Amino acid sequence: KIVAVGRLVAQKDYPTLLKAMSVLRSKINCKLYILGEGILENQLKEDIQHYGLEHHVELLGFQKNPYYIMAQADIFVLSSAWEGFGHVIEEAMAVGIPVVSTNCDFGPGEIITNGVNGILVEVGDYKAMAEQMYQILCDKEKAANIVNAAHLRAKDFDVRVIVKQYEKLFI
């Protein structure tokens, strides 16, 4: 199970994720769940059909509690062309699933140390994205190591830690 969370907008570059999913599906049986809504929903549905992924990609819409679904996934994927901080990466780390993300400007590279607590691939590189997802799905030890390191990294973003940092800055 692979999960992606985000608005259905150009910024999230879901076409790259669907291309990666098409490649991945030729190697391993898997399913992608996309949580979110947005103006590109109809285009995304067309793209899913174009790649023959109707039985392998499910659009779940907006979810009040995405963490329940995320916690059941084997991988979290962020395919964004650009991001802000990328809270969803930190949330996936805290939930305990390995993250594969594009190394877009701002966010992912500030949170993920590539190969340690997550995987970074270049924006738009669906082949690398598919390969990294495949490796995590097939190498349980690698996945477990990433999850352990990611869990530690997620603690850096705990509200108690952040508040102490703000206190030091202003006092």
Coordinates of N, CA and C in Angstrom, one line a residue:
K1 N 0.8 -1.2 0.0 CA 0.0 0.0 0.0 C 0.9 1.2 0.0
I2 N 0.6 2.1 -0.9 CA 1.3 3.4 -1.1 C 0.3 4.5 -0.9
V3 N 0.7 5.5 -0.1 CA -0.3 6.6 0.1 C 0.4 8.0 -0.2
A4 N -0.4 8.9 -0.8 CA 0.0 10.2 -1.1 C -1.1 11.1 -0.5
V5 N -0.8 12.2 0.1 CA -1.7 13.1 0.7 C -1.4 14.5 0.2
G6 N -2.5 15.2 -0.3 CA -2.3 16.6 -0.8 C -3.4 17.0 -1.7
R7 N -3.5 18.3 -1.9 CA -4.5 18.8 -2.8 C -4.3 18.3 -4.2
L8 N -5.3 18.2 -5.0 CA -5.2 17.7 -6.4 C -5.0 19.0 -7.2
V9 N -3.7 19.5 -7.2 CA -3.3 20.7 -7.9 C -2.0 20.4 -8.6
A10 N -1.7 21.3 -9.5 CA -0.4 21.1 -10.3 C 0.8 21.0 -9.4
Q11 N 0.9 21.8 -8.3 CA 2.0 21.8 -7.4 C 2.4 20.4 -7.0
K12 N 1.4 19.5 -6.8 CA 1.7 18.2 -6.2 C 2.2 17.2 -7.3
D13 N 2.2 17.6 -8.6 CA 2.7 16.8 -9.7 C 2.3 15.3 -9.6
Y14 N 1.0 15.0 -9.5 CA 0.5 13.7 -9.5 C 0.8 12.9 -10.8
P15 N 0.9 13.6 -12.0 CA 1.3 12.8 -13.2 C 2.6 12.1 -13.0
T16 N 3.6 12.7 -12.3 CA 4.8 12.0 -12.1 C 4.6 10.7 -11.2
L17 N 3.8 10.9 -10.2 CA 3.5 9.7 -9.3 C 2.8 8.6 -10.1
L18 N 1.8 9.0 -11.0 CA 1.1 8.0 -11.7 C 2.0 7.3 -12.7
K19 N 3.0 8.0 -13.3 CA 3.9 7.4 -14.2 C 4.8 6.4 -13.4
A20 N 5.2 6.8 -12.2 CA 6.0 5.9 -11.3 C 5.2 4.7 -10.9
M21 N 4.0 4.9 -10.7 CA 3.1 3.8 -10.3 C 2.9 2.8 -11.5
S22 N 2.9 3.3 -12.7 CA 2.8 2.5 -13.8 C 4.0 1.6 -14.0
V23 N 5.2 2.2 -13.8 CA 6.4 1.4 -13.8 C 6.5 0.4 -12.7
L24 N 6.1 0.8 -11.5 CA 6.2 0.0 -10.3 C 5.2 -1.2 -10.4
R25 N 4.0 -1.0 -11.0 CA 3.0 -2.0 -11.2 C 3.5 -3.2 -12.1
S26 N 4.5 -2.9 -12.9 CA 5.0 -3.9 -13.8 C 6.0 -4.8 -13.0
K27 N 6.4 -4.4 -11.8 CA 7.4 -5.2 -11.0 C 6.7 -5.8 -9.8
I28 N 5.7 -5.2 -9.3 CA 5.2 -5.7 -8.0 C 3.7 -5.3 -7.9
N29 N 2.9 -6.2 -7.2 CA 1.5 -5.9 -7.0 C 1.4 -4.9 -5.8
C30 N 0.8 -3.7 -6.2 CA 0.7 -2.7 -5.2 C -0.5 -1.8 -5.5
K31 N -0.9 -1.0 -4.6 CA -2.0 -0.1 -4.8 C -1.7 1.3 -4.2
L32 N -2.1 2.3 -4.9 CA -1.8 3.7 -4.5 C -3.1 4.3 -4.0
Y33 N -3.1 5.0 -2.9 CA -4.3 5.7 -2.3 C -3.9 7.2 -2.3
I34 N -4.7 8.0 -2.9 CA -4.4 9.4 -2.9 C -5.5 10.1 -2.1
L35 N -5.1 10.8 -1.0 CA -6.0 11.5 -0.2 C -6.0 13.0 -0.5
G36 N -7.1 13.6 -0.8 CA -7.1 15.0 -1.1 C -8.2 15.3 -2.2
E37 N -8.5 16.6 -2.3 CA -9.4 17.0 -3.3 C -8.9 18.3 -4.0
G38 N -9.4 18.6 -5.2 CA -8.9 19.8 -5.8 C -9.4 19.9 -7.3
I39 N -9.0 21.0 -7.9 CA -9.4 21.3 -9.2 C -9.0 20.3 -10.3
L40 N -8.0 19.5 -10.0 CA -7.5 18.6 -11.1 C -8.0 17.2 -10.9
E41 N -9.0 17.0 -10.1 CA -9.5 15.7 -9.9 C -9.9 15.0 -11.2
N42 N -10.7 15.6 -12.0 CA -11.1 15.0 -13.3 C -9.9 14.7 -14.2
Q43 N -8.9 15.5 -14.3 CA -7.7 15.3 -15.0 C -7.0 14.1 -14.5
L44 N -6.9 14.0 -13.2 CA -6.3 12.9 -12.5 C -7.0 11.6 -12.8
K45 N -8.3 11.6 -12.8 CA -9.0 10.4 -13.2 C -8.7 10.0 -14.7
E46 N -8.6 10.9 -15.5 CA -8.3 10.6 -16.9 C -6.9 10.0 -17.0
D47 N -5.9 10.6 -16.3 CA -4.5 10.1 -16.2 C -4.5 8.7 -15.7
I48 N -5.3 8.4 -14.7 CA -5.3 7.0 -14.1 C -5.8 6.1 -15.2
Q49 N -6.8 6.4 -16.0 CA -7.3 5.6 -17.1 C -6.2 5.5 -18.2
H50 N -5.6 6.6 -18.5 CA -4.5 6.6 -19.5 C -3.4 5.6 -19.2
Y51 N -3.0 5.5 -18.0 CA -2.0 4.6 -17.6 C -2.5 3.2 -17.2
G52 N -3.8 2.9 -17.4 CA -4.3 1.6 -17.1 C -4.3 1.3 -15.6
L53 N -4.4 2.3 -14.7 CA -4.3 2.1 -13.3 C -5.6 2.1 -12.5
E54 N -6.7 1.9 -13.3 CA -8.0 2.0 -12.6 C -8.2 1.1 -11.4
H55 N -7.5 -0.1 -11.4 CA -7.6 -1.0 -10.3 C -6.5 -0.9 -9.3
H56 N -5.6 0.1 -9.6 CA -4.4 0.2 -8.8 C -4.2 1.5 -8.1
V57 N -5.1 2.5 -8.4 CA -5.1 3.8 -7.8 C -6.5 4.1 -7.3
E58 N -6.6 4.6 -6.1 CA -7.9 4.9 -5.6 C -7.8 6.4 -5.0
L59 N -8.7 7.2 -5.5 CA -8.8 8.6 -5.0 C -9.8 8.6 -3.8
L60 N -9.3 8.9 -2.6 CA -10.1 8.8 -1.4 C -10.7 10.1 -1.0
G61 N -10.4 11.2 -1.7 CA -10.9 12.5 -1.3 C -10.3 13.0 -0.1
F62 N -10.9 14.1 0.5 CA -10.5 14.7 1.7 C -10.8 13.8 2.9
Q63 N -9.9 13.6 3.8 CA -10.0 12.8 5.0 C -9.8 13.6 6.2
K64 N -10.7 13.6 7.1 CA -10.6 14.4 8.4 C -9.4 13.8 9.1
N65 N -9.2 12.5 9.1 CA -8.2 11.8 9.9 C -7.3 11.0 8.9
P66 N -6.4 11.6 8.2 CA -5.6 10.8 7.2 C -4.6 9.9 7.9
Y67 N -4.3 10.1 9.2 CA -3.3 9.3 9.9 C -3.7 7.8 10.0
Y68 N -5.0 7.6 10.1 CA -5.4 6.2 10.2 C -5.0 5.4 8.9
I69 N -5.3 6.1 7.7 CA -4.9 5.5 6.4 C -3.4 5.4 6.3
M70 N -2.8 6.5 6.6 CA -1.3 6.6 6.5 C -0.6 5.5 7.3
A71 N -1.1 5.2 8.5 CA -0.5 4.2 9.3 C -0.6 2.8 8.8
Q72 N -1.5 2.6 7.9 CA -1.7 1.3 7.3 C -0.8 1.1 6.0
A73 N -0.2 2.2 5.5 CA 0.6 2.1 4.3 C 2.0 1.6 4.5
D74 N 2.5 1.1 3.4 CA 3.9 0.6 3.4 C 4.9 1.8 3.0
I75 N 4.4 2.8 2.3 CA 5.2 3.9 1.8 C 4.3 5.1 1.7
F76 N 4.9 6.3 2.1 CA 4.3 7.6 1.8 C 5.1 8.2 0.7
V77 N 4.4 8.8 -0.3 CA 5.1 9.4 -1.4 C 4.6 10.8 -1.6
L78 N 5.6 11.7 -1.8 CA 5.3 13.1 -2.1 C 6.0 13.4 -3.5
S79 N 5.2 13.7 -4.4 CA 5.7 13.9 -5.8 C 5.8 15.4 -6.2
S80 N 5.7 16.3 -5.3 CA 5.6 17.7 -5.5 C 6.7 18.3 -6.4
A81 N 6.3 19.3 -7.2 CA 7.2 20.1 -8.0 C 7.8 21.2 -7.2
W82 N 7.1 21.7 -6.2 CA 7.5 22.6 -5.2 C 6.7 22.5 -4.0
E83 N 7.3 22.9 -2.8 CA 6.6 22.8 -1.5 C 7.0 24.0 -0.6
G84 N 6.3 24.1 0.4 CA 6.7 24.9 1.5 C 7.5 24.0 2.5
F85 N 7.1 24.0 3.7 CA 7.8 23.2 4.7 C 7.6 21.7 4.4
G86 N 6.4 21.3 4.1 CA 6.1 19.9 3.9 C 5.7 19.1 5.2
H87 N 4.8 19.7 5.9 CA 4.3 19.1 7.2 C 3.9 17.6 7.0
V88 N 3.4 17.3 5.8 CA 2.9 15.9 5.6 C 4.1 14.9 5.7
I89 N 5.3 15.3 5.3 CA 6.4 14.4 5.4 C 6.7 14.1 6.9
E90 N 6.7 15.1 7.7 CA 7.0 15.0 9.1 C 5.9 14.1 9.7
E91 N 4.7 14.3 9.3 CA 3.5 13.5 9.8 C 3.7 12.1 9.4
A92 N 4.1 11.8 8.2 CA 4.3 10.4 7.8 C 5.4 9.8 8.6
M93 N 6.5 10.5 8.8 CA 7.6 10.0 9.6 C 7.1 9.6 11.0
A94 N 6.3 10.5 11.6 CA 5.8 10.3 13.0 C 4.8 9.1 13.0
V95 N 4.1 8.9 12.0 CA 3.2 7.7 11.9 C 3.9 6.4 11.8
G96 N 5.1 6.5 11.2 CA 6.0 5.3 11.1 C 6.0 4.6 9.8
I97 N 5.9 5.4 8.7 CA 6.1 4.8 7.4 C 7.2 5.5 6.6
P98 N 7.9 4.7 5.8 CA 9.0 5.3 5.0 C 8.5 6.3 4.0
V99 N 9.3 7.3 3.8 CA 8.9 8.4 2.9 C 9.8 8.4 1.7
V100 N 9.2 8.5 0.5 CA 9.9 8.8 -0.8 C 9.4 10.1 -1.3
S101 N 10.2 11.1 -1.5 CA 9.8 12.4 -1.8 C 10.7 13.0 -2.9
T102 N 10.1 13.9 -3.7 CA 10.9 14.7 -4.6 C 11.7 15.6 -3.8
N103 N 12.9 16.0 -4.3 CA 13.8 16.9 -3.7 C 13.5 18.3 -4.2
C104 N 12.2 18.7 -4.1 CA 11.9 20.0 -4.6 C 12.4 21.2 -3.7
D105 N 12.3 22.4 -4.2 CA 12.8 23.5 -3.5 C 12.0 23.6 -2.2
F106 N 12.7 23.8 -1.1 CA 12.1 24.0 0.2 C 11.4 22.8 0.7
G107 N 11.6 22.5 2.0 CA 10.8 21.4 2.6 C 11.5 20.0 2.7
P108 N 11.3 19.2 1.6 CA 11.7 17.8 1.7 C 13.2 17.7 2.1
G109 N 14.1 18.4 1.4 CA 15.5 18.3 1.7 C 15.9 18.9 3.1
E110 N 15.0 19.7 3.7 CA 15.3 20.3 5.0 C 14.8 19.3 6.1
I111 N 14.0 18.3 5.7 CA 13.5 17.3 6.7 C 14.2 16.0 6.5
I112 N 14.4 15.6 5.3 CA 14.9 14.3 5.0 C 16.4 14.3 4.7
T113 N 17.1 13.4 5.4 CA 18.5 13.1 5.0 C 18.5 11.9 4.1
N114 N 18.8 12.1 2.8 CA 18.6 11.1 1.8 C 19.3 9.8 2.2
G115 N 18.5 8.7 2.1 CA 19.0 7.4 2.4 C 19.1 7.0 3.9
V116 N 18.8 8.0 4.7 CA 18.9 7.8 6.2 C 17.5 7.7 6.8
N117 N 16.8 8.8 6.7 CA 15.4 8.9 7.3 C 14.3 9.1 6.2
G118 N 14.7 8.9 5.0 CA 13.8 8.9 3.9 C 14.6 8.9 2.6
I119 N 13.9 9.0 1.5 CA 14.5 8.9 0.2 C 14.1 10.2 -0.6
L120 N 15.1 10.8 -1.3 CA 14.8 11.9 -2.1 C 15.1 11.6 -3.6
V121 N 14.3 12.0 -4.5 CA 14.5 11.8 -5.9 C 14.3 13.2 -6.6
E122 N 14.8 13.3 -7.7 CA 14.7 14.6 -8.4 C 13.3 14.8 -8.9
V123 N 12.8 16.1 -8.9 CA 11.5 16.4 -9.4 C 11.3 15.9 -10.8
G124 N 10.1 15.2 -11.0 CA 9.8 14.7 -12.3 C 10.4 13.4 -12.7
D125 N 11.3 12.9 -11.9 CA 12.0 11.6 -12.2 C 11.2 10.4 -11.8
Y126 N 10.2 10.1 -12.6 CA 9.3 9.0 -12.2 C 10.0 7.6 -12.2
K127 N 11.0 7.4 -13.0 CA 11.8 6.2 -13.0 C 12.5 6.0 -11.6
A128 N 13.2 7.0 -11.2 CA 13.9 6.9 -9.9 C 12.9 6.8 -8.7
M129 N 11.7 7.4 -8.8 CA 10.7 7.3 -7.8 C 10.2 5.9 -7.8
A130 N 9.9 5.3 -8.9 CA 9.5 3.9 -9.0 C 10.5 3.0 -8.4
E131 N 11.8 3.2 -8.8 CA 12.8 2.3 -8.3 C 13.0 2.4 -6.8
Q132 N 12.9 3.6 -6.2 CA 13.1 3.7 -4.8 C 11.9 3.1 -4.0
M133 N 10.7 3.3 -4.6 CA 9.5 2.7 -3.9 C 9.7 1.1 -4.0
Y134 N 10.1 0.6 -5.1 CA 10.3 -0.8 -5.3 C 11.3 -1.3 -4.2
Q135 N 12.4 -0.6 -4.1 CA 13.4 -1.1 -3.1 C 12.9 -1.1 -1.7
I136 N 12.1 -0.1 -1.3 CA 11.6 -0.1 0.0 C 10.6 -1.2 0.2
L137 N 9.7 -1.4 -0.8 CA 8.7 -2.5 -0.7 C 9.4 -3.9 -0.6
C138 N 10.6 -4.0 -1.2 CA 11.2 -5.4 -1.3 C 12.2 -5.6 -0.2
D139 N 12.8 -4.5 0.3 CA 13.8 -4.6 1.3 C 13.3 -4.2 2.7
K140 N 12.8 -5.1 3.4 CA 12.1 -4.8 4.7 C 13.1 -4.2 5.7
E141 N 14.4 -4.7 5.7 CA 15.4 -4.1 6.6 C 15.7 -2.7 6.3
K142 N 15.8 -2.3 5.0 CA 16.0 -0.9 4.6 C 14.8 -0.1 5.1
A143 N 13.6 -0.6 4.8 CA 12.4 0.2 5.2 C 12.4 0.4 6.7
A144 N 12.7 -0.6 7.5 CA 12.7 -0.5 9.0 C 13.8 0.5 9.5
N145 N 15.0 0.5 8.8 CA 16.0 1.4 9.2 C 15.6 2.9 8.9
I146 N 14.9 3.1 7.8 CA 14.5 4.4 7.5 C 13.4 4.8 8.4
V147 N 12.5 3.9 8.8 CA 11.4 4.3 9.7 C 12.0 4.6 11.1
N148 N 12.9 3.9 11.6 CA 13.5 4.2 12.9 C 14.2 5.5 12.9
A149 N 15.0 5.8 11.9 CA 15.6 7.1 11.8 C 14.6 8.3 11.6
A150 N 13.6 8.0 10.8 CA 12.5 9.0 10.6 C 11.8 9.3 11.8
H151 N 11.5 8.3 12.6 CA 10.8 8.5 13.9 C 11.6 9.4 14.8
L152 N 12.9 9.2 14.8 CA 13.7 10.1 15.6 C 13.7 11.6 15.1
R153 N 13.8 11.7 13.7 CA 13.7 13.0 13.1 C 12.4 13.7 13.4
A154 N 11.3 13.0 13.4 CA 10.0 13.6 13.6 C 9.9 14.2 15.0
K155 N 10.7 13.7 15.9 CA 10.7 14.2 17.3 C 11.2 15.7 17.3
D156 N 12.1 16.0 16.3 CA 12.6 17.3 16.2 C 11.5 18.4 16.0
F157 N 10.4 17.9 15.5 CA 9.3 18.9 15.1 C 8.2 18.8 16.2
D158 N 8.4 18.1 17.3 CA 7.4 18.1 18.4 C 7.2 19.5 18.9
V159 N 6.0 19.9 19.2 CA 5.7 21.2 19.6 C 6.5 21.6 20.8
R160 N 6.7 20.7 21.7 CA 7.5 21.1 22.9 C 8.9 21.5 22.6
V161 N 9.5 20.8 21.6 CA 10.9 21.1 21.1 C 10.9 22.4 20.4
I162 N 9.9 22.7 19.6 CA 9.9 23.9 18.8 C 9.7 25.1 19.7
V163 N 8.8 25.0 20.7 CA 8.5 26.1 21.7 C 9.8 26.4 22.4
K164 N 10.5 25.4 22.9 CA 11.8 25.7 23.6 C 12.8 26.5 22.7
Q165 N 12.8 26.1 21.4 CA 13.7 26.8 20.5 C 13.2 28.3 20.3
Y166 N 11.9 28.5 20.2 CA 11.4 29.9 20.2 C 11.8 30.7 21.4
E167 N 11.6 30.0 22.6 CA 12.0 30.7 23.8 C 13.4 31.1 23.9
K168 N 14.3 30.3 23.4 CA 15.7 30.6 23.4 C 16.0 31.8 22.4
L169 N 15.3 31.8 21.3 CA 15.4 32.9 20.4 C 15.0 34.2 20.9
F170 N 13.9 34.3 21.7 CA 13.3 35.5 22.1 C 13.7 35.9 23.5
I171 N 14.3 35.0 24.3 CA 14.7 35.4 25.7 C 16.2 35.7 25.8

